[in-house]
Amino acid sequence: MISRRSSELDTSPPFPSRAPTPIGTNGGDHNKGKKSREEKDSFFSKFRSTSRPASPGPGGNSLSLPEGEELRRKSFDSAQPDMNVRYGNFPPPPEIAPFFYQSVDLNSDNGKGSSAASSSNSHARSFINKRSHRRTKSSDSDSALDSSSKDKDSAPPEVIYRKNSDTESFSFPNLIITPTQEKDDPFVNLKKEKSWRKKPFDFRKLIPSNKLTSCKFPVVDTNLDDMNGIINRRNHRLSGETYAIPPYMVDDFLGNDMEWPPFPLTSGSEMWSPPDSWAVIKPTKEPTILPEEENIPTGIENEKWEGEKKNFCIRIFRPDATFGTVNCILSATTAELFEQAGYTGNDNIEDVGREDNSYLVRFTFRETLEEGTLSTFQHVDLQARNLQTIPIFLYRHAYYIRSLNVSKNLMLDLPTDFIQSCTQLRELHLSNNKLEHVPQSVRHAEMLSLLNLNSNSLKDLDHIALETVGELSELSVENNLLQSLPENYSQFKTLSILNLANNSFTQFPLVVCNIQTLKELDLSYNKITSVIKEIGQLINLRRLFLIGNQITDKLPESFQHLIYLEILDIRRNQITNIDSLSLVQNLKVLKAEYNNITTVDLSSSKLQKLILCKNHLTQFSLKGTGGSLEKLSLANSKLTTLPDDLFEHLLFVHKVRFCHNQLTSIPMTIKSMINLTHFSCTSNVLSSLPSEIGSLKSLCVLDIHNNNLKSLPKEIWLCENLVTLNVSSNLLDEFPSPPDNIQAGSSPSSRTRTQAPLVYSLKTLLLGDNRLTADIFPAVSRFTELKVLNLSFNELDEIPTGGVANPHLSELYLSGNQLSSLPDDIEKLTNLKILHLNGNKLQTLPAELSKIKNLSALDVGSNLLKYNIANWQYDWNWNWNFHLKYLNLSGNKRFEIKLVPQHELNPPRGRILTDFSALRFLRVLGLMDITLLNLTVPDESDNRRVRTSGSEVNSISYGMADTLGKSENLSTWESVTPKFRERDDECLFGLFDARKGFVQGGQVTKFLHDLFPSHFKLELEKLKEYSKPRENDRQKENEFVESALRRSFLSLNKELGTKVFNSSLDGDVYTRDSENLNPTSAGINDCKSGASGIVAYISGTTLYIANVGDTVAVISRGGGSALTIAKCPDISAEVERIRQANGFISHDGLVNGEVDVSRSFGHFHLMPIINGNPIIEVVNLSEQDEFLILATRGLWDCMSPQTAVDIARTEKEDLMLAAQKLRDFAISYGADKNITVMIIGVGDLFDRNIRKKLTGRDKGKGLDEAGTITLFGYSKKRLRIYEMPSDSTMARLEKEIAPPTGQIALVFTDIKNSTFLWETIPVAMRHAIKQHNTIMRRQLRNIGGYEVKTEGDAFMVSFPTVAAALLWCFTVQLELLKVDWPQEVIDSDDGKEVYSITENELIYKGLSVRMGIHCGEPVWETDIVTGRMDYFGPMVNRAARICNAADGGQICVSSDVESEIRLLDEDNEASSRKNSTGGDDDSQEMMFPEYVIDKNITALKKMGFVVKKIGERKLKGLENAEVLSLVYPEKLKGRLEADEVKARNSVAAPQTIEPSSQILDPFDIRSLGYLCLRLERVSSGYVSQRSSRNSRTDYLTGLLTFHVKDNADDEELLRIFESLITRIENVVARLILKKVEKFAGVIEQVGDAVLMDPDNILRALQMYTQLSHNH
């Protein structure tokens, strides 16, 4: 049984034949033959009974014939009075009008009728109607079987008489009978000897033995895939020769086992054979008698079953939406259907069918298609009509059909005679029909040019010779099971478009390369691993799609032969090189996202669009594009620099994207892009913009947020068409003033303006998260056309009068500043619609705010608001802003709203000011943590959310923030259930976000919000074992909860689907059920809508996350590391599951071309391709976990999980403020979609006892330093961006601790073989070293360490405790394994991936960092130049030498550190006895030693670690030996095994890890390098006078010393030495050539002379030398 949409099972009787209808009419009197309501009820009432519907006839219920047909039948019967033939309810079709049938009794040898025969035939007709849905004409003939008694001497049984012919003929319908003259009869002798009349004919002989089923009546075969017993190939009318048997000899051949005659028909004889549409079955010579004792199984045919048979329950619906439930044995595909929907064997699938599963599958009786339903016969669309064959009426209009669409008709058959009649057929669509073989009749469509076979079950095409269709130009076989193509398909002569996407090809089909007429080839989403070189034979190919394969390595050089190729799409592969595409002359569009391309050097003169996002690009060069390229995207790569001449080859480009790279600067040649309109370079490390930016006169959008810009060039004012400027998350402290000399713009209108062009063009200015003060407003006030202004999270303390008084301003964002009041002239913002003021210090809002009539969104949450409702004349009241849709007052804990009598308020015009009744358009009302006294809040609806709860659940704090975006309706609902199941340690959080559908709004999400808690509670109660105590079986308990979560999602999705499909079906339009639910309350009003949903269930200290859709959960762990939980896989990762459910992936990455997720609530038209089976993950919470973020897609489209965690941690003491900050950051980055953020403080589960003991803490604001506890035992002040001005990302992290003094722990780090890597892959190393430094510094901030100094890639850091030092080393080593390193680093010997021997876990990847730890009390001193702490003394030297003793990836510790490690397992107090003293007095005032837990020790214990002593080692430069040990985190213990294997494989098998002693002195190598550098400068002519101090800071000198480190071994030093010697030799040779350059001509002539007469020339030179010496 196949998954079908509603009404895909048609069990109605065959459609009655009609008289031919004139072309252009609608059917005339055809409606007279339609069944009445009573007849329909009578017909379907038979289905409710256990017996089959009785055959139409006397005494039984039957359907009346049209008047014209009844008269025609009577006149025909009167012409044959002795035959006594009855047709039943339906007349024969017009094509066989001269024929009629006579039936005989199966149980009687004499052919006489009986009541038993009548009963048997009655059952036969019922079974035929059930089994043979595809038959139409033959069904009419079969209905003529009757039990009427026949004369013994009448015409032979089942003989067809044909009238109105030259010679009366008769035949068996199962045989090919040709009328002949007796004189020409080759059987004349046999005729005289044996007569067929002398022997009674047994009708059972007509039934082939291989077609019998266990029933009491004959079966009509409808399987045209098996033609055995149906067509006699020898006598077929399409064969070369035909053989005929006279009708009077049939009985002899059948009854006496006579052989068929070997001779052909005589010339000129007439031959007739039944058309394919009749489905006539030829009798066999060995008829089988059907057993009487066996009954037909219900719901299935004669199938062979293996294993245990199970009865399933299914519902069969009637057209009026009523249904009956039956038990039957179903095929495996039905069970698979439930499994694809997310059910498992534990869900009792056998009984699931008892419930309403209409959302998944629905079986419905349906009316037969009628002729009047089609409006045209040129383009016939019969999709999803439940057809088994072509309707009869179409035969009369076959000639006019140009395109025929019979898709979504399961197992449809196309009769050959119909296709042959469609002589004008050009397009044929057979998609979604579950075809396992292509109908052979397709070959006979001689004019066919387009054949669509998409979404079937075709495993091969060997059975169909489509190359014989001479006009076929487009063949689409997408979404099938093809693995190869027939070799003869190379014979296509006109095929130009071939679509083989979403199949199972593992190799590029060679036969395709021989179809030289191809212009478009699509092989997307297969499993092809390489492109063969024969592809160059497709010389006419213009479009090639290879998306989503497994192609590795590079593209073949034969691409150069594709001279006409214009579009190449190779996204989502593993291609590493595309340089061969430079040879493709006419390439216009190249899409290569999600590959492994590292270096690009392209040259193309016609390239228009180049998309290379999501690659490992480290080098990019593009030349020769001239004026062709229009769009360039290199986002999400690893670029650190751009070629200086790149933009010179992009003269006419319109859009450029360099987002998410490591670019530090933009080339000055940017001025060459005179047509540039959109420039995006977000999330890089730009420190400045070139002044040439002002030359871009066409620039409209400049997006450079999240960089390190400290200033903007003044020339930005000259961009006369710049509309949007986004510079959020930078380090700006001012906006530049306009340049003094401003020239008029190029446009005629700008020439009359006196101010800078930017004043008149800029409409959107985003400056959030900078260092701007109130001095920004004079510059902002210049922009007269400004509509959107974002100044959130700056240092604004006031807004001067006139600062924002722009009447055009519609959106103003001022969140996260220090504002205590609003300007008096704010009422001038007459067009203002959105105003965000949350996170400031506002105590009141001015009444002038009420005069802004168009205000629709106001957020003043997390301020210090107090409210006196009686003071409405001076304070703002919400009731004056009638158009408010979004109002948030949450987080103002001193805000109190109480009901005041109207007579005390004295409002004008009797207006009520104490409630929210006037806000009729309100969508969101936030009143969390607000005191409401005797106040009635508005009721919630599916389009209105009202939040009145507190911000704490079960002692767990949480925060909420949202925005409607551009939507007019509410689309997201969150759910918070405290004390779930009345248990203090359980709570439930949910977030449901509506996805795109026909209906925008909160109908779906409100439904999910309301019902999920009850569904989940019910599923938990069903699991009785879950209620039992399971103290020692945590794993089993987790399994129960996971099962309950999964079942809750599935049952909720099922109930949601019921809201759609619990209705009657009328013309494929779903209507509402009997409840008459309206669209605003029904939950959903179309089957294409959907929603994402994520649920967080906390039980004790266990967190369960279940997720479907694109919502994401992220937890902050281990001091700020972001961990994504239960994220739904990408569509590309679920291709196999989607394909198994008969779905496919489109070119744009959408499921079935519609939805961009593979799991979701709703989208029932794509079930089970998209199902509600959630991704579930269990997290055991610990002290290292801080908070959990649940957010919709609108947030994650703008920032990464790590960025979100970094931002939220800046306000982790007030999660309401943190949620609002995340939302506002996304807005400042350009988000315009709806966003909902929920932050849950899971860390409160472990800190609640400490929090109760602390005093003086402002939990609402989190601004006071007193009482602040940090994760690692030290305090901090609120982060200010000026504290870390060099990097905007680092500025959001924890403030760096004060340099520790006294007893401290020192750590030295170094990268293994970094010198060699810099020499071999310098470009990749530039990006790799930035990633390395970022990890080092990020973890220093999170854990609490002090960066002393760096030398090249080596770090020297200090920590107050050994526990902090160990945790930092462990965390860094683990984080380095997660980095997406450049591919060149991974391919190197020192950066390749290495897995552990026993557990096969990743232990090495990318840069390998050695570390050394030593503790003690060094000499410390503050550097007077840098102002940073520095350490000296023997303790420092020993720490450095310990690092040198380690190998890459090793953490080597001294004996003192090893002793401290042993103490970690004894007591927390023992590990803190050597705490250092900080240099910041504020830090000491903030400590609470009696309550503070050293979470570093807790984190170490939870992480686990292993220690291995390597013995006493003599360290270079130290007199005393040191006992060293290796320590690793538990996850990297495999490195110990790798070290042992490495030691055993060593030749000398040394028992030490100490590198060999240095022979070469690094100082000497460095001195040689200085000499080399000076010689190179002299050679190049670049010589300048520099002081000794300047020379040490010289850039080139720094590069040289960067490669020579004091701890370098001899092998590294030798490589550098050889390199320097070569460079010096080259310089010396060049200097010599320069010196003798002016004598080059003379020397050349002397050389020629020496060759001619060397003796004389030599004597002359000697004489010249002597004379010169004498003088």
PDB file of N, CA, C and O in Angstrom, residues 361-399:
ATOM      1  N   VAL A 361      -2.107   9.873   5.990  1.00  0.00           N
ATOM      2  CA  VAL A 361      -2.620   9.128   4.841  1.00  0.00           C
ATOM      3  C   VAL A 361      -4.125   8.996   5.005  1.00  0.00           C
ATOM      4  O   VAL A 361      -4.634   8.891   6.117  1.00  0.00           O
ATOM      5  N   ARG A 362      -4.817   9.000   3.869  1.00  0.00           N
ATOM      6  CA  ARG A 362      -6.271   8.927   3.922  1.00  0.00           C
ATOM      7  C   ARG A 362      -6.787   8.181   2.704  1.00  0.00           C
ATOM      8  O   ARG A 362      -6.431   8.501   1.572  1.00  0.00           O
ATOM      9  N   PHE A 363      -7.624   7.185   2.946  1.00  0.00           N
ATOM     10  CA  PHE A 363      -8.241   6.408   1.884  1.00  0.00           C
ATOM     11  C   PHE A 363      -9.690   6.860   1.756  1.00  0.00           C
ATOM     12  O   PHE A 363     -10.441   6.819   2.726  1.00  0.00           O
ATOM     13  N   THR A 364     -10.074   7.255   0.565  1.00  0.00           N
ATOM     14  CA  THR A 364     -11.400   7.819   0.372  1.00  0.00           C
ATOM     15  C   THR A 364     -12.007   7.285  -0.914  1.00  0.00           C
ATOM     16  O   THR A 364     -11.345   7.258  -1.957  1.00  0.00           O
ATOM     17  N   PHE A 365     -13.293   6.894  -0.835  1.00  0.00           N
ATOM     18  CA  PHE A 365     -14.034   6.597  -2.049  1.00  0.00           C
ATOM     19  C   PHE A 365     -14.278   7.899  -2.794  1.00  0.00           C
ATOM     20  O   PHE A 365     -14.591   8.918  -2.192  1.00  0.00           O
ATOM     21  N   ARG A 366     -14.214   7.832  -4.099  1.00  0.00           N
ATOM     22  CA  ARG A 366     -14.308   9.063  -4.855  1.00  0.00           C
ATOM     23  C   ARG A 366     -15.068   8.842  -6.155  1.00  0.00           C
ATOM     24  O   ARG A 366     -15.042   7.753  -6.725  1.00  0.00           O
ATOM     25  N   GLU A 367     -15.718   9.900  -6.583  1.00  0.00           N
ATOM     26  CA  GLU A 367     -16.473   9.825  -7.828  1.00  0.00           C
ATOM     27  C   GLU A 367     -15.538   9.659  -9.016  1.00  0.00           C
ATOM     28  O   GLU A 367     -14.390  10.096  -8.995  1.00  0.00           O
ATOM     29  N   THR A 368     -16.046   9.054 -10.059  1.00  0.00           N
ATOM     30  CA  THR A 368     -15.271   8.890 -11.282  1.00  0.00           C
ATOM     31  C   THR A 368     -15.211  10.198 -12.051  1.00  0.00           C
ATOM     32  O   THR A 368     -16.156  10.985 -12.046  1.00  0.00           O
ATOM     33  N   LEU A 369     -14.077  10.425 -12.687  1.00  0.00           N
ATOM     34  CA  LEU A 369     -13.883  11.643 -13.466  1.00  0.00           C
ATOM     35  C   LEU A 369     -14.866  11.702 -14.624  1.00  0.00           C
ATOM     36  O   LEU A 369     -15.089  10.708 -15.316  1.00  0.00           O
ATOM     37  N   GLU A 370     -15.469  12.869 -14.829  1.00  0.00           N
ATOM     38  CA  GLU A 370     -16.430  13.061 -15.908  1.00  0.00           C
ATOM     39  C   GLU A 370     -15.874  14.041 -16.925  1.00  0.00           C
ATOM     40  O   GLU A 370     -15.016  14.865 -16.641  1.00  0.00           O
ATOM     41  N   GLU A 371     -16.426  13.945 -18.103  1.00  0.00           N
ATOM     42  CA  GLU A 371     -15.899  14.723 -19.223  1.00  0.00           C
ATOM     43  C   GLU A 371     -16.078  16.210 -19.022  1.00  0.00           C
ATOM     44  O   GLU A 371     -15.242  17.013 -19.413  1.00  0.00           O
ATOM     45  N   GLY A 372     -17.157  16.595 -18.382  1.00  0.00           N
ATOM     46  CA  GLY A 372     -17.432  18.013 -18.219  1.00  0.00           C
ATOM     47  C   GLY A 372     -16.480  18.735 -17.304  1.00  0.00           C
ATOM     48  O   GLY A 372     -16.500  19.967 -17.234  1.00  0.00           O
ATOM     49  N   THR A 373     -15.628  18.002 -16.577  1.00  0.00           N
ATOM     50  CA  THR A 373     -14.689  18.649 -15.658  1.00  0.00           C
ATOM     51  C   THR A 373     -13.505  19.273 -16.371  1.00  0.00           C
ATOM     52  O   THR A 373     -12.746  20.018 -15.750  1.00  0.00           O
ATOM     53  N   LEU A 374     -13.275  18.945 -17.625  1.00  0.00           N
ATOM     54  CA  LEU A 374     -12.148  19.494 -18.373  1.00  0.00           C
ATOM     55  C   LEU A 374     -12.612  20.669 -19.210  1.00  0.00           C
ATOM     56  O   LEU A 374     -13.631  20.597 -19.905  1.00  0.00           O
ATOM     57  N   SER A 375     -11.856  21.734 -19.160  1.00  0.00           N
ATOM     58  CA  SER A 375     -12.206  22.940 -19.905  1.00  0.00           C
ATOM     59  C   SER A 375     -11.586  22.966 -21.296  1.00  0.00           C
ATOM     60  O   SER A 375     -12.034  23.704 -22.158  1.00  0.00           O
ATOM     61  N   THR A 376     -10.542  22.218 -21.487  1.00  0.00           N
ATOM     62  CA  THR A 376      -9.874  22.185 -22.786  1.00  0.00           C
ATOM     63  C   THR A 376      -9.313  20.794 -23.010  1.00  0.00           C
ATOM     64  O   THR A 376      -9.013  20.061 -22.055  1.00  0.00           O
ATOM     65  N   PHE A 377      -9.174  20.429 -24.266  1.00  0.00           N
ATOM     66  CA  PHE A 377      -8.604  19.134 -24.604  1.00  0.00           C
ATOM     67  C   PHE A 377      -7.258  19.266 -25.290  1.00  0.00           C
ATOM     68  O   PHE A 377      -6.708  18.277 -25.728  1.00  0.00           O
ATOM     69  N   GLN A 378      -6.754  20.478 -25.378  1.00  0.00           N
ATOM     70  CA  GLN A 378      -5.402  20.645 -25.909  1.00  0.00           C
ATOM     71  C   GLN A 378      -4.365  20.448 -24.817  1.00  0.00           C
ATOM     72  O   GLN A 378      -3.325  19.834 -25.047  1.00  0.00           O
ATOM     73  N   HIS A 379      -4.655  20.967 -23.629  1.00  0.00           N
ATOM     74  CA  HIS A 379      -3.758  20.821 -22.491  1.00  0.00           C
ATOM     75  C   HIS A 379      -4.555  20.160 -21.368  1.00  0.00           C
ATOM     76  O   HIS A 379      -5.245  20.827 -20.604  1.00  0.00           O
ATOM     77  N   VAL A 380      -4.450  18.872 -21.287  1.00  0.00           N
ATOM     78  CA  VAL A 380      -5.241  18.078 -20.357  1.00  0.00           C
ATOM     79  C   VAL A 380      -4.447  17.885 -19.067  1.00  0.00           C
ATOM     80  O   VAL A 380      -3.324  17.356 -19.088  1.00  0.00           O
ATOM     81  N   ASP A 381      -5.026  18.302 -17.954  1.00  0.00           N
ATOM     82  CA  ASP A 381      -4.399  18.167 -16.642  1.00  0.00           C
ATOM     83  C   ASP A 381      -5.261  17.251 -15.783  1.00  0.00           C
ATOM     84  O   ASP A 381      -6.353  17.627 -15.353  1.00  0.00           O
ATOM     85  N   LEU A 382      -4.764  16.046 -15.553  1.00  0.00           N
ATOM     86  CA  LEU A 382      -5.484  15.049 -14.756  1.00  0.00           C
ATOM     87  C   LEU A 382      -4.649  14.633 -13.546  1.00  0.00           C
ATOM     88  O   LEU A 382      -4.619  13.466 -13.168  1.00  0.00           O
ATOM     89  N   GLN A 383      -3.990  15.573 -12.930  1.00  0.00           N
ATOM     90  CA  GLN A 383      -3.164  15.254 -11.768  1.00  0.00           C
ATOM     91  C   GLN A 383      -4.031  14.827 -10.587  1.00  0.00           C
ATOM     92  O   GLN A 383      -5.102  15.384 -10.353  1.00  0.00           O
ATOM     93  N   ALA A 384      -3.529  13.823  -9.849  1.00  0.00           N
ATOM     94  CA  ALA A 384      -4.159  13.383  -8.602  1.00  0.00           C
ATOM     95  C   ALA A 384      -5.638  13.071  -8.784  1.00  0.00           C
ATOM     96  O   ALA A 384      -6.480  13.478  -7.993  1.00  0.00           O
ATOM     97  N   ARG A 385      -5.979  12.329  -9.846  1.00  0.00           N
ATOM     98  CA  ARG A 385      -7.357  11.930 -10.099  1.00  0.00           C
ATOM     99  C   ARG A 385      -7.602  10.460  -9.779  1.00  0.00           C
ATOM    100  O   ARG A 385      -8.662   9.937 -10.095  1.00  0.00           O
ATOM    101  N   ASN A 386      -6.621   9.787  -9.216  1.00  0.00           N
ATOM    102  CA  ASN A 386      -6.739   8.378  -8.884  1.00  0.00           C
ATOM    103  C   ASN A 386      -7.042   7.515 -10.097  1.00  0.00           C
ATOM    104  O   ASN A 386      -7.768   6.530 -10.021  1.00  0.00           O
ATOM    105  N   LEU A 387      -6.504   7.882 -11.214  1.00  0.00           N
ATOM    106  CA  LEU A 387      -6.741   7.130 -12.439  1.00  0.00           C
ATOM    107  C   LEU A 387      -5.865   5.888 -12.469  1.00  0.00           C
ATOM    108  O   LEU A 387      -4.702   5.923 -12.081  1.00  0.00           O
ATOM    109  N   GLN A 388      -6.434   4.809 -12.965  1.00  0.00           N
ATOM    110  CA  GLN A 388      -5.662   3.609 -13.238  1.00  0.00           C
ATOM    111  C   GLN A 388      -5.400   3.451 -14.726  1.00  0.00           C
ATOM    112  O   GLN A 388      -4.489   2.740 -15.127  1.00  0.00           O
ATOM    113  N   THR A 389      -6.211   4.101 -15.529  1.00  0.00           N
ATOM    114  CA  THR A 389      -5.988   4.150 -16.968  1.00  0.00           C
ATOM    115  C   THR A 389      -6.639   5.408 -17.497  1.00  0.00           C
ATOM    116  O   THR A 389      -7.252   6.171 -16.749  1.00  0.00           O
ATOM    117  N   ILE A 390      -6.536   5.631 -18.762  1.00  0.00           N
ATOM    118  CA  ILE A 390      -7.072   6.853 -19.363  1.00  0.00           C
ATOM    119  C   ILE A 390      -8.594   6.780 -19.422  1.00  0.00           C
ATOM    120  O   ILE A 390      -9.153   5.754 -19.837  1.00  0.00           O
ATOM    121  N   PRO A 391      -9.310   7.844 -19.014  1.00  0.00           N
ATOM    122  CA  PRO A 391     -10.780   7.831 -19.098  1.00  0.00           C
ATOM    123  C   PRO A 391     -11.248   7.621 -20.539  1.00  0.00           C
ATOM    124  O   PRO A 391     -10.597   8.037 -21.497  1.00  0.00           O
ATOM    125  N   ILE A 392     -12.421   7.000 -20.665  1.00  0.00           N
ATOM    126  CA  ILE A 392     -12.926   6.637 -21.991  1.00  0.00           C
ATOM    127  C   ILE A 392     -13.173   7.853 -22.858  1.00  0.00           C
ATOM    128  O   ILE A 392     -12.849   7.868 -24.049  1.00  0.00           O
ATOM    129  N   PHE A 393     -13.709   8.915 -22.255  1.00  0.00           N
ATOM    130  CA  PHE A 393     -14.104  10.044 -23.082  1.00  0.00           C
ATOM    131  C   PHE A 393     -12.921  10.721 -23.756  1.00  0.00           C
ATOM    132  O   PHE A 393     -13.085  11.424 -24.754  1.00  0.00           O
ATOM    133  N   LEU A 394     -11.702  10.523 -23.206  1.00  0.00           N
ATOM    134  CA  LEU A 394     -10.545  11.160 -23.830  1.00  0.00           C
ATOM    135  C   LEU A 394     -10.198  10.536 -25.170  1.00  0.00           C
ATOM    136  O   LEU A 394      -9.529  11.165 -25.988  1.00  0.00           O
ATOM    137  N   TYR A 395     -10.646   9.313 -25.424  1.00  0.00           N
ATOM    138  CA  TYR A 395     -10.358   8.676 -26.705  1.00  0.00           C
ATOM    139  C   TYR A 395     -10.970   9.467 -27.850  1.00  0.00           C
ATOM    140  O   TYR A 395     -10.414   9.527 -28.945  1.00  0.00           O
ATOM    141  N   ARG A 396     -12.111  10.069 -27.604  1.00  0.00           N
ATOM    142  CA  ARG A 396     -12.783  10.806 -28.661  1.00  0.00           C
ATOM    143  C   ARG A 396     -12.100  12.132 -28.963  1.00  0.00           C
ATOM    144  O   ARG A 396     -12.382  12.743 -29.987  1.00  0.00           O
ATOM    145  N   HIS A 397     -11.225  12.588 -28.027  1.00  0.00           N
ATOM    146  CA  HIS A 397     -10.559  13.868 -28.208  1.00  0.00           C
ATOM    147  C   HIS A 397      -9.050  13.706 -28.293  1.00  0.00           C
ATOM    148  O   HIS A 397      -8.315  14.675 -28.131  1.00  0.00           O
ATOM    149  N   ALA A 398      -8.592  12.500 -28.503  1.00  0.00           N
ATOM    150  CA  ALA A 398      -7.157  12.231 -28.492  1.00  0.00           C
ATOM    151  C   ALA A 398      -6.408  13.052 -29.526  1.00  0.00           C
ATOM    152  O   ALA A 398      -5.270  13.478 -29.296  1.00  0.00           O
ATOM    153  N   TYR A 399      -6.992  13.266 -30.646  1.00  0.00           N
ATOM    154  CA  TYR A 399      -6.300  13.982 -31.724  1.00  0.00           C
ATOM    155  C   TYR A 399      -5.934  15.395 -31.319  1.00  0.00           C
ATOM    156  O   TYR A 399      -4.928  15.942 -31.782  1.00  0.00           O
TER     157      TYR A 399
END
